[in-house]
Coordinates of C-alpha atoms in Angstrom, one line a residue:
Chain O
M252 CA 131.2 102.0 127.8
P253 CA 127.4 101.6 127.9
D254 CA 125.6 99.7 125.1
A255 CA 123.5 101.8 122.7
I256 CA 121.8 98.8 121.2
V257 CA 121.0 95.5 122.9
A258 CA 118.9 92.8 121.2
E259 CA 118.2 89.5 122.9
G260 CA 116.5 86.5 121.4
L261 CA 114.5 88.3 118.8
V262 CA 112.1 86.1 116.9
K263 CA 109.9 87.2 114.0
K264 CA 107.8 84.8 111.9
Y265 CA 105.8 85.5 108.7
G266 CA 103.4 82.6 108.5
D267 CA 105.7 79.5 108.3
V268 CA 108.7 81.5 107.3
V269 CA 111.0 82.3 110.2
A270 CA 112.7 85.6 109.4
L271 CA 114.4 86.0 112.8
D272 CA 115.4 83.1 114.9
G273 CA 117.0 84.2 118.1
M274 CA 118.8 87.3 116.9
E275 CA 121.3 88.7 119.5
L276 CA 123.5 91.7 119.2
T277 CA 125.1 94.3 121.3
V278 CA 126.5 97.6 120.1
P279 CA 128.6 99.8 122.5
E280 CA 128.0 103.5 122.3
G281 CA 130.0 105.4 119.6
T282 CA 130.8 102.3 117.6
V283 CA 129.7 100.9 114.2
F284 CA 128.2 97.4 114.1
G285 CA 127.9 95.8 110.7
L286 CA 125.2 93.2 110.0
L287 CA 126.6 91.2 107.1
G288 CA 124.5 88.7 105.2
P289 CA 122.6 87.8 102.0
N290 CA 119.1 88.9 101.1
G291 CA 116.6 87.2 103.3
A292 CA 119.0 86.5 106.2
G293 CA 117.1 88.8 108.5
K294 CA 119.1 92.0 108.4
T295 CA 116.2 94.3 107.4
T296 CA 113.8 92.6 109.8
T297 CA 116.2 93.3 112.6
V298 CA 116.5 96.9 111.7
R299 CA 112.7 97.2 111.4
I300 CA 112.3 95.9 114.9
L301 CA 115.0 98.1 116.3
T302 CA 113.5 101.2 114.7
T303 CA 110.0 100.4 116.1
L304 CA 108.5 99.6 112.7
L305 CA 107.8 95.9 113.6
K306 CA 107.0 94.1 116.8
P307 CA 109.0 91.0 117.5
D308 CA 107.1 87.8 118.2
A309 CA 109.6 87.0 121.0
G310 CA 112.7 88.4 122.6
H311 CA 113.3 92.1 123.5
A312 CA 115.6 94.9 122.5
K313 CA 116.7 98.2 123.9
V314 CA 118.0 101.2 121.9
A315 CA 119.4 104.2 123.7
G316 CA 118.0 102.8 126.9
F317 CA 114.4 102.6 125.5
D318 CA 112.5 99.3 125.0
V319 CA 111.7 99.1 121.3
V320 CA 108.1 98.0 122.0
R321 CA 107.1 99.5 125.3
D322 CA 108.9 102.9 124.9
A323 CA 108.5 103.0 121.1
R324 CA 107.1 106.5 121.0
R325 CA 109.8 108.0 123.2
L326 CA 112.5 106.1 121.5
R327 CA 111.7 107.6 118.1
A328 CA 113.1 111.0 119.1
H329 CA 116.5 109.3 119.7
I330 CA 117.0 107.4 116.5
G331 CA 117.5 108.1 112.8
A332 CA 116.9 105.6 110.1
S333 CA 117.9 105.5 106.5
G334 CA 116.7 102.7 104.3
Q335 CA 117.5 100.7 101.2
Y336 CA 114.7 102.6 99.4
A337 CA 115.5 106.3 99.7
A338 CA 112.4 107.5 101.6
V339 CA 112.2 111.0 100.0
D340 CA 109.4 112.7 98.2
D341 CA 109.9 113.1 94.5
H342 CA 107.8 116.2 94.1
L343 CA 109.3 118.1 97.0
T344 CA 112.6 119.8 96.8
G345 CA 115.6 118.6 98.9
A346 CA 115.1 121.5 101.3
E347 CA 111.3 120.9 101.6
N348 CA 111.9 117.2 102.3
L349 CA 114.3 118.0 105.2
E350 CA 112.1 120.7 106.5
M351 CA 109.2 118.4 106.6
V352 CA 111.2 115.9 108.6
G353 CA 112.3 118.6 111.0
R354 CA 108.7 119.7 111.5
L355 CA 107.7 116.1 112.3
Y356 CA 110.5 116.0 114.9
H357 CA 108.8 119.2 116.3
L358 CA 111.9 121.4 115.9
G359 CA 109.8 124.4 115.1
V360 CA 109.5 126.2 111.8
K361 CA 112.6 128.3 112.0
R362 CA 114.9 125.6 113.4
A363 CA 113.6 123.1 110.9
K364 CA 114.4 125.5 108.0
Q365 CA 117.9 126.2 109.4
R366 CA 118.6 122.6 110.1
A367 CA 117.6 121.7 106.5
R368 CA 120.1 124.2 105.1
E369 CA 122.9 123.0 107.4
L370 CA 122.4 119.4 106.3
L371 CA 122.1 120.3 102.6
E372 CA 125.5 122.0 102.9
R373 CA 127.1 119.2 104.8
F374 CA 125.9 116.6 102.2
D375 CA 127.0 118.7 99.3
L376 CA 123.4 119.3 98.1
T377 CA 123.2 123.1 98.6
E378 CA 122.9 123.8 94.8
A379 CA 120.3 121.1 94.3
G380 CA 118.4 121.9 97.5
D381 CA 115.7 124.0 95.8
R382 CA 115.1 121.6 93.0
P383 CA 112.5 118.8 93.2
V384 CA 114.0 115.5 94.1
Q385 CA 112.7 114.0 90.9
G386 CA 115.8 115.2 89.1
Y387 CA 118.3 113.8 91.6
S388 CA 120.7 111.0 90.9
G389 CA 120.6 107.8 92.9
G390 CA 123.6 109.0 95.0
M391 CA 122.0 112.4 95.7
R392 CA 118.8 110.7 96.8
R393 CA 120.6 108.5 99.2
R394 CA 122.5 111.4 100.6
L395 CA 119.3 113.3 101.1
D396 CA 117.7 110.3 102.7
L397 CA 120.7 110.0 105.1
A398 CA 120.4 113.7 105.8
G399 CA 116.8 113.1 106.7
A400 CA 117.9 110.5 109.3
L401 CA 120.2 113.1 110.8
V402 CA 117.8 116.0 111.2
A403 CA 117.4 115.6 114.9
S404 CA 121.0 114.7 115.4
P405 CA 120.1 111.3 116.8
P406 CA 122.6 109.4 119.0
V407 CA 121.8 106.1 117.3
L408 CA 121.6 105.7 113.6
F409 CA 120.3 102.7 111.5
L410 CA 121.5 102.4 108.0
D411 CA 119.9 99.6 106.0
E412 CA 122.0 98.8 103.0
P413 CA 122.9 102.4 102.5
T414 CA 124.9 101.9 99.3
T415 CA 123.1 99.0 97.6
G416 CA 122.6 99.9 93.9
L417 CA 125.0 102.9 93.9
D418 CA 127.8 103.4 91.5
P419 CA 131.3 103.1 93.0
R420 CA 131.9 106.9 93.2
A421 CA 128.6 107.6 95.0
R422 CA 129.3 104.7 97.3
A423 CA 132.7 106.1 98.2
S424 CA 131.3 109.5 98.9
L425 CA 128.6 108.1 101.1
W426 CA 131.2 106.1 103.0
D427 CA 133.1 109.3 103.7
V428 CA 130.0 110.9 105.2
I429 CA 129.3 107.9 107.4
S430 CA 132.9 107.8 108.6
E431 CA 132.6 111.4 109.6
L432 CA 129.4 110.7 111.6
V433 CA 131.1 108.0 113.5
T434 CA 134.1 110.2 114.4
A435 CA 131.5 112.6 115.8
G436 CA 130.4 109.9 118.2
T437 CA 127.2 108.5 116.6
T438 CA 126.4 104.8 117.2
V439 CA 125.7 103.2 113.9
L440 CA 124.0 99.9 113.0
L441 CA 124.7 99.2 109.4
T442 CA 123.4 96.3 107.3
T443 CA 125.2 95.4 104.1
Q444 CA 125.8 92.7 101.6
Y445 CA 129.2 93.9 100.8
M446 CA 132.2 92.7 102.8
E447 CA 134.1 95.7 101.6
E448 CA 131.6 98.1 103.1
A449 CA 131.6 96.3 106.4
D450 CA 135.4 96.2 106.3
R451 CA 135.6 99.9 105.7
L452 CA 133.0 101.1 108.2
A453 CA 132.3 98.6 110.9
D454 CA 134.2 98.2 114.2
R455 CA 132.6 94.8 114.6
I456 CA 130.7 92.6 112.2
G457 CA 128.0 90.1 112.8
V458 CA 127.5 87.6 110.0
V459 CA 123.8 86.7 109.8
D460 CA 122.2 83.6 108.4
H461 CA 118.8 82.0 108.9
G462 CA 117.8 84.9 111.2
H463 CA 120.6 84.8 113.7
V464 CA 124.2 85.8 114.1
I465 CA 126.5 82.9 113.2
A466 CA 129.8 84.7 113.5
L467 CA 131.0 87.8 115.3
G468 CA 134.2 89.7 115.2
T469 CA 136.3 92.4 113.6
A470 CA 136.7 92.3 109.9
D471 CA 140.2 90.8 110.3
E472 CA 139.0 88.1 112.7
L473 CA 136.3 87.1 110.2
K474 CA 138.7 87.0 107.3
D475 CA 141.0 84.8 109.4
Q476 CA 138.1 82.4 110.0
V477 CA 137.4 82.3 106.4
G478 CA 141.0 81.7 105.5
G479 CA 143.6 83.8 103.7
D480 CA 144.0 84.5 100.0
R481 CA 142.5 82.5 97.2
I482 CA 143.7 81.6 93.8
E483 CA 141.0 81.6 91.2
L484 CA 141.8 80.2 87.8
S485 CA 140.0 78.9 84.8
V486 CA 141.0 76.4 82.2
T487 CA 139.9 75.8 78.6
S488 CA 138.6 72.3 78.9
A489 CA 136.7 70.3 81.5
A490 CA 139.2 67.5 81.0
D491 CA 141.9 69.6 82.7
L492 CA 139.9 70.2 85.9
E493 CA 141.0 66.9 87.5
A494 CA 144.6 67.5 86.5
V495 CA 144.5 71.0 88.1
R496 CA 143.1 69.5 91.3
R497 CA 145.8 66.9 91.5
T498 CA 148.6 69.3 90.6
L499 CA 147.6 72.0 93.0
A500 CA 146.4 69.9 95.9
P501 CA 149.7 70.3 97.8
L502 CA 149.3 74.1 97.8
A503 CA 145.7 74.2 99.1
V504 CA 145.2 75.0 102.8
G505 CA 141.5 74.0 102.6
D506 CA 138.9 72.5 100.4
M507 CA 139.2 73.5 96.7
Q508 CA 136.1 74.5 94.9
I509 CA 135.7 73.2 91.4
D510 CA 133.0 74.7 89.1
A511 CA 132.7 72.3 86.2
T512 CA 130.3 74.6 84.2
A513 CA 132.5 77.7 84.4
L514 CA 135.6 75.6 84.2
Q515 CA 136.8 77.4 87.3
V516 CA 138.9 76.3 90.3
T517 CA 139.2 78.2 93.6
I518 CA 142.1 77.2 95.8
P519 CA 142.6 78.6 99.4
V520 CA 146.3 79.4 99.8
T521 CA 148.8 81.1 102.1
G522 CA 151.7 83.2 100.9
G523 CA 149.9 85.6 98.5
A524 CA 151.5 86.4 95.2
A525 CA 154.3 83.8 95.6
A526 CA 151.7 81.0 95.9
L527 CA 150.2 82.2 92.6
T528 CA 153.6 82.1 90.9
T529 CA 154.2 78.6 92.3
A530 CA 150.8 77.4 91.1
L531 CA 151.2 78.7 87.6
G532 CA 154.7 77.2 87.5
H533 CA 153.3 73.7 88.4
L534 CA 150.5 74.0 85.8
S535 CA 153.0 75.1 83.1
T536 CA 155.1 72.0 83.9
E537 CA 152.1 69.8 83.6
R538 CA 151.3 71.6 80.2
I539 CA 147.8 72.6 81.4
T540 CA 146.5 75.7 79.5
V541 CA 145.3 78.4 81.9
R542 CA 142.8 80.9 80.5
D543 CA 142.8 83.2 83.4
A544 CA 144.3 83.3 86.9
G545 CA 144.3 85.6 89.8
L546 CA 144.7 86.1 93.5
R547 CA 142.0 87.6 95.6
R548 CA 140.9 88.3 99.2
P549 CA 138.0 86.5 100.7
T550 CA 134.5 87.8 99.7
L551 CA 131.1 87.5 101.3
D552 CA 130.7 84.2 99.3
D553 CA 133.8 82.8 100.9
V554 CA 132.7 83.9 104.4
F555 CA 129.4 82.1 103.7
L556 CA 130.9 79.1 102.3
T557 CA 133.2 78.6 105.2
L558 CA 130.8 79.6 108.0
T559 CA 127.6 77.9 106.7
G560 CA 128.7 75.5 104.1
H561 CA 126.4 76.9 101.4
E562 CA 126.7 79.6 98.8
A563 CA 125.2 83.0 99.5
D564 CA 123.4 82.8 96.2
E565 CA 121.2 79.9 97.3
K566 CA 119.8 82.1 100.0
I567 CA 118.5 84.8 97.7
K568 CA 115.7 82.6 96.6
E569 CA 114.4 82.5 100.1
T570 CA 114.0 86.2 100.3
V571 CA 111.3 87.2 102.7
R572 CA 109.8 90.6 103.1
Chain A
M220 CA 103.1 119.6 123.2
N221 CA 100.1 117.5 124.0
T222 CA 98.7 114.7 121.8
L223 CA 96.0 116.8 120.2
Q224 CA 98.4 119.7 119.4
M225 CA 100.9 117.3 118.0
A226 CA 98.2 115.6 115.8
L227 CA 97.1 119.0 114.5
A228 CA 100.7 120.3 113.9
D229 CA 101.7 117.0 112.2
G230 CA 98.5 116.8 110.2
M231 CA 99.2 120.3 108.9
T232 CA 102.8 119.4 108.0
I233 CA 101.6 116.4 106.0
T234 CA 98.8 118.5 104.4
K235 CA 101.4 121.0 103.2
R236 CA 103.4 118.2 101.8
N237 CA 100.5 116.8 99.8
A238 CA 99.4 120.2 98.6
L239 CA 102.9 120.8 97.3
K240 CA 102.9 117.5 95.5
I241 CA 99.6 118.2 93.8
K242 CA 100.9 121.6 92.7
R243 CA 104.0 120.1 91.2
A244 CA 102.5 116.9 89.7
P245 CA 100.9 117.8 86.3
D246 CA 98.9 114.6 86.2
L247 CA 97.2 115.3 89.5
L248 CA 96.6 119.0 88.7
G249 CA 95.0 117.9 85.4
G250 CA 92.5 115.9 87.3
V251 CA 91.7 118.8 89.7
V252 CA 91.4 121.7 87.2
V253 CA 91.4 120.6 83.6
L254 CA 89.1 117.6 83.9
P255 CA 86.3 119.5 85.7
I256 CA 86.4 122.2 82.9
V257 CA 86.2 119.6 80.2
L258 CA 83.3 117.8 82.0
V259 CA 81.3 121.0 82.5
L260 CA 81.7 122.1 78.9
L261 CA 81.2 118.7 77.4
F262 CA 78.0 117.9 79.3
A263 CA 76.6 121.4 79.0
Y264 CA 77.0 121.6 75.3
V265 CA 76.5 118.0 74.2
F266 CA 73.6 117.0 76.5
G267 CA 72.4 120.6 77.3
S268 CA 71.6 121.2 73.6
M269 CA 69.8 117.9 73.1
I270 CA 67.7 117.5 76.2
E271 CA 64.7 119.6 77.2
L272 CA 63.3 119.7 80.7
P273 CA 60.0 121.1 81.8
G274 CA 60.5 124.5 83.5
M275 CA 64.3 124.7 83.6
S276 CA 67.4 124.4 81.5
Y277 CA 69.2 121.0 81.4
T278 CA 72.5 122.8 82.1
E279 CA 71.1 123.9 85.5
Y280 CA 69.8 120.5 86.2
L281 CA 73.1 119.0 85.2
L282 CA 75.7 121.1 87.1
P283 CA 75.1 119.7 90.6
G284 CA 75.5 116.3 89.1
I285 CA 78.9 117.3 87.5
F286 CA 80.0 118.8 90.9
V287 CA 79.3 115.5 92.6
M288 CA 80.8 113.4 89.8
T289 CA 84.0 115.5 90.0
I290 CA 84.4 115.3 93.8
T291 CA 83.9 111.6 93.9
T292 CA 86.5 111.2 91.1
S293 CA 89.0 113.5 92.8
A294 CA 88.6 111.7 96.1
Q295 CA 90.4 109.0 94.2
I296 CA 93.5 111.1 94.4
T297 CA 93.7 110.2 98.1
G298 CA 93.6 106.5 97.4
Y299 CA 96.0 106.7 94.5
T300 CA 98.6 108.9 96.4
L301 CA 98.4 106.5 99.4
T302 CA 99.1 103.5 97.3
L303 CA 102.1 105.3 95.7
D304 CA 103.5 106.2 99.1
L305 CA 103.0 102.7 100.4
Q306 CA 105.3 101.4 97.6
K307 CA 108.0 104.0 98.2
G308 CA 108.9 103.5 101.8
I309 CA 108.1 107.1 102.8
F310 CA 105.7 105.7 105.5
D311 CA 108.6 103.9 107.0
R312 CA 110.4 107.2 107.4
F313 CA 107.3 108.7 109.0
R314 CA 106.9 105.8 111.4
T315 CA 110.4 106.2 112.7
L316 CA 109.7 109.8 113.5
P317 CA 108.2 110.9 116.8
M318 CA 105.1 112.2 115.0
S319 CA 101.4 111.6 115.5
P320 CA 100.4 108.4 113.8
S321 CA 97.1 109.8 112.7
A322 CA 98.7 112.7 110.8
V323 CA 99.4 110.7 107.6
L324 CA 95.7 110.0 106.9
T325 CA 94.3 113.3 108.2
G326 CA 97.0 115.2 106.2
Q327 CA 96.1 113.3 103.1
T328 CA 92.3 113.8 103.4
V329 CA 92.6 117.4 104.4
S330 CA 94.8 118.2 101.4
D331 CA 92.0 116.7 99.4
V332 CA 89.7 119.4 100.7
I333 CA 92.1 121.9 99.1
T334 CA 91.9 120.2 95.8
N335 CA 88.1 119.9 96.1
V336 CA 87.7 123.6 96.7
T337 CA 89.9 124.2 93.7
S338 CA 87.8 121.9 91.5
I339 CA 84.4 123.2 92.7
V340 CA 85.4 126.9 92.3
T341 CA 86.7 126.1 88.8
M342 CA 83.5 124.2 87.9
A343 CA 81.2 126.9 89.4
L344 CA 83.0 129.6 87.3
V345 CA 82.8 127.7 84.1
G346 CA 79.2 126.8 85.0
L347 CA 78.3 130.4 85.3
L348 CA 79.8 131.0 81.8
V349 CA 77.7 128.3 80.2
G350 CA 74.4 129.5 81.8
W351 CA 74.2 127.8 85.3
R352 CA 72.8 130.1 87.9
I353 CA 72.2 130.0 91.7
H354 CA 68.6 131.0 92.5
T355 CA 68.7 130.9 96.3
S356 CA 70.0 133.1 99.1
P357 CA 73.8 133.5 99.6
L358 CA 73.4 131.5 102.8
E359 CA 71.8 128.6 101.1
A360 CA 74.4 128.7 98.3
V361 CA 77.3 128.6 100.8
L362 CA 75.6 125.7 102.6
G363 CA 75.4 124.0 99.2
F364 CA 79.1 124.2 98.8
L365 CA 79.8 123.1 102.4
V366 CA 77.5 120.1 102.0
L367 CA 79.5 119.1 98.9
L368 CA 82.8 119.5 100.6
L369 CA 81.7 117.6 103.7
F370 CA 80.6 114.7 101.6
A371 CA 83.9 114.9 99.5
Y372 CA 85.9 114.8 102.8
A373 CA 84.0 111.7 104.0
F374 CA 84.4 110.1 100.6
S375 CA 88.2 110.6 100.7
W376 CA 88.2 108.3 103.8
V377 CA 86.3 105.7 101.8
T378 CA 88.8 105.8 99.0
A379 CA 91.7 105.7 101.5
T380 CA 90.2 102.6 103.0
V381 CA 89.9 100.9 99.6
A382 CA 93.5 102.0 98.7
L383 CA 94.9 100.6 102.0
A384 CA 93.1 97.3 101.4
L385 CA 94.3 97.0 97.8
R386 CA 97.8 98.5 98.3
T387 CA 98.9 98.8 94.7
P388 CA 98.2 101.8 92.4
E389 CA 97.3 99.6 89.5
M390 CA 94.7 97.6 91.5
F391 CA 93.3 100.7 93.1
N392 CA 92.8 102.5 89.7
N393 CA 91.0 99.6 88.2
V394 CA 88.7 99.1 91.1
A395 CA 88.1 102.8 91.5
T396 CA 87.0 103.2 87.9
I397 CA 84.8 100.1 87.9
V398 CA 83.0 101.2 91.1
S399 CA 82.8 105.0 90.5
L400 CA 81.2 104.9 87.0
P401 CA 78.1 102.9 88.0
L402 CA 77.9 104.9 91.2
I403 CA 77.5 108.1 89.2
F404 CA 75.4 106.8 86.3
L405 CA 73.1 104.9 88.7
S406 CA 71.9 108.1 90.2
N407 CA 69.9 111.2 89.3
A408 CA 73.0 113.0 88.0
F409 CA 72.0 112.9 84.4
V410 CA 68.5 111.5 84.3
D411 CA 65.4 111.6 86.4
S412 CA 65.9 108.5 88.7
S413 CA 62.1 108.0 89.2
R414 CA 61.8 107.0 85.5
L415 CA 64.5 104.2 85.8
P416 CA 63.1 100.6 85.5
G417 CA 62.4 98.5 88.7
P418 CA 65.5 97.7 90.8
L419 CA 67.6 100.3 89.1
K420 CA 65.1 102.9 90.3
V421 CA 65.4 101.7 93.9
I422 CA 69.2 101.7 93.8
A423 CA 69.3 105.2 92.3
E424 CA 66.8 106.6 94.7
W425 CA 68.6 105.3 97.8
S426 CA 72.1 106.0 96.5
P427 CA 74.0 108.6 98.6
I428 CA 75.1 110.1 95.3
S429 CA 71.5 110.9 94.3
T430 CA 70.8 112.3 97.8
L431 CA 73.8 114.6 97.6
I432 CA 72.9 115.8 94.1
Q433 CA 69.3 116.4 95.1
G434 CA 70.4 118.3 98.2
T435 CA 72.8 120.4 96.2
R436 CA 70.1 121.2 93.6
E437 CA 67.8 122.3 96.3
L438 CA 70.4 124.5 98.0
F439 CA 71.3 126.2 94.6
G440 CA 67.7 126.4 93.5
N441 CA 68.4 124.2 90.4
T442 CA 64.9 122.6 90.7
S443 CA 61.6 123.1 89.0
P444 CA 58.0 122.6 90.3
A445 CA 57.3 120.9 87.0
M446 CA 59.7 118.2 87.9
P447 CA 58.4 116.4 91.1
V448 CA 61.0 114.7 93.3
S449 CA 60.6 111.0 94.0
S450 CA 58.9 110.1 97.3
A451 CA 61.9 108.1 98.6
W452 CA 62.8 109.4 102.1
P453 CA 66.4 110.5 101.4
L454 CA 65.3 112.5 98.3
Q455 CA 62.5 114.2 100.2
H456 CA 64.9 115.3 102.9
A457 CA 67.9 115.6 100.7
V458 CA 70.0 118.2 102.5
L459 CA 69.6 116.5 105.9
A460 CA 70.2 113.0 104.4
S461 CA 73.4 114.2 102.6
I462 CA 74.8 115.4 105.9
L463 CA 73.8 112.2 107.6
W464 CA 75.4 110.1 104.9
S465 CA 78.6 112.1 105.2
L466 CA 78.6 111.5 109.0
V467 CA 77.9 107.8 108.6
L468 CA 80.7 107.4 106.1
L469 CA 83.1 109.2 108.5
V470 CA 82.1 107.1 111.5
V471 CA 82.6 103.9 109.6
F472 CA 85.6 104.6 107.4
V473 CA 87.9 106.8 109.6
P474 CA 88.5 103.9 112.1
L475 CA 88.6 101.4 109.3
A476 CA 91.2 103.3 107.3
T477 CA 93.2 103.9 110.4
R478 CA 93.3 100.2 111.2
L479 CA 94.2 99.3 107.7
Y480 CA 96.9 101.9 107.6
K481 CA 98.5 100.4 110.7
R482 CA 98.3 97.0 109.2
A483 CA 99.7 98.0 105.9
V484 CA 102.8 99.7 107.3
S485 CA 103.7 97.2 110.0
Q486 CA 104.8 94.4 107.8

């Protein structure tokens, strides 16, 4: 299978801040690649370079066989991009927005109109199509923006945090649309902060930190790297934290995290629900009062903690644009 | 499709987009239609009734000044819209499309011509109601309107440049107001610039705004032999100088705005 996207050693600096530091990625045709990482890790910068919006300071990249710098103009006819900030015009109707994009792809007046109607129908916007976008909900705007990226039926699609800020229902409906596209053979590069989103949509995931990919694999492979389930429990008094650590140490399959402010302990375990029952049994024997306890799958934070040794939160402060 | 055809087609697409936006945005429409009506009525009745000029009515003297004041104000729509678009990410969408890169700015400035035609027609009609008249041949009158529109088009590129340098709508609005008020009042729009004191007189006589107002007055015949024109070169050759000013502004600001646009969107 040929590769639709190949990036090699991409570097991008803003003054002293290094946004991309040797970014490498390869996406085979017809697959979905998820770039997972916190704000400021370099996800958006990568997408901006691959969609010809930015020139890299070093390295090179090819999309659909075109060099993103040298063949930028020709490449644009073969890609679609939908961003974090829905790039739609408030005063124009949904139909006018899509027609405008069609005209700018040089589809011709008639074809642009026809294509706009097709897409409105496909994205469940037929009724709203003749109303100004001003009155659209966040989910509708994102759908319209995604429709805009599909006007020319591009073989390669870039989705930069397509569901950030959406409510769960709108997110689920957008995921359905993206899944359909992939079934139809479109290559997708998706960036996201949500493990769940990457899990649901991506064939392969690259975890990004400090401007380069630090781990690569399927969702399951990454989760295995991170470890299995986690017990998360909170106690009523800081004095109990040490007792909890001592009592549950034999159950833990990795380092426990103790948050003294939130009175919370996170313990990596194997064995799922049974491990939780055992843990609660031990704590009860030791007469430690537990305020809340639960079992959960790894999150982005866990991936980060394991792979980089620091919390995803810390990175948000370094956000670069 | 060759590059020029593409630039024209894409420019038209963007022009249409901007025209639709102005039609649908009440705040912009107010600036294009309502404000000119208010200005003409206000100035004609407030100042027109107080000020006497030798050999002509103040309303006739005033109207060309109001025309120019309005087109310089509405050129600010270009700048304001650009700063709004910059913040919204719509330019990113445009730049991932296989479209002509020049189309965004040409589309924006050309749609301003549409709004300027609307404002000028509105003002001319209201002007006729309050006693303004054209005393020249139809050809000169048409030339008068064309000179106004040409200058307005060039001025749109100036505001586009300022907007792309400042980038935020708030900054742009502040700067535009601070700059445009003195520009209008330090001219011959409302008063005879030759009677201004010392340096103010020199500034007013050499201001492109004064030149354009004088040129428009001549082409509409809103002049009086009892009111001699200052001897400064641009006011003596006002029509020619207005056209020259417009061309100079275009030559300087079209490339400048284009460069700033590229810089603003490639970050």
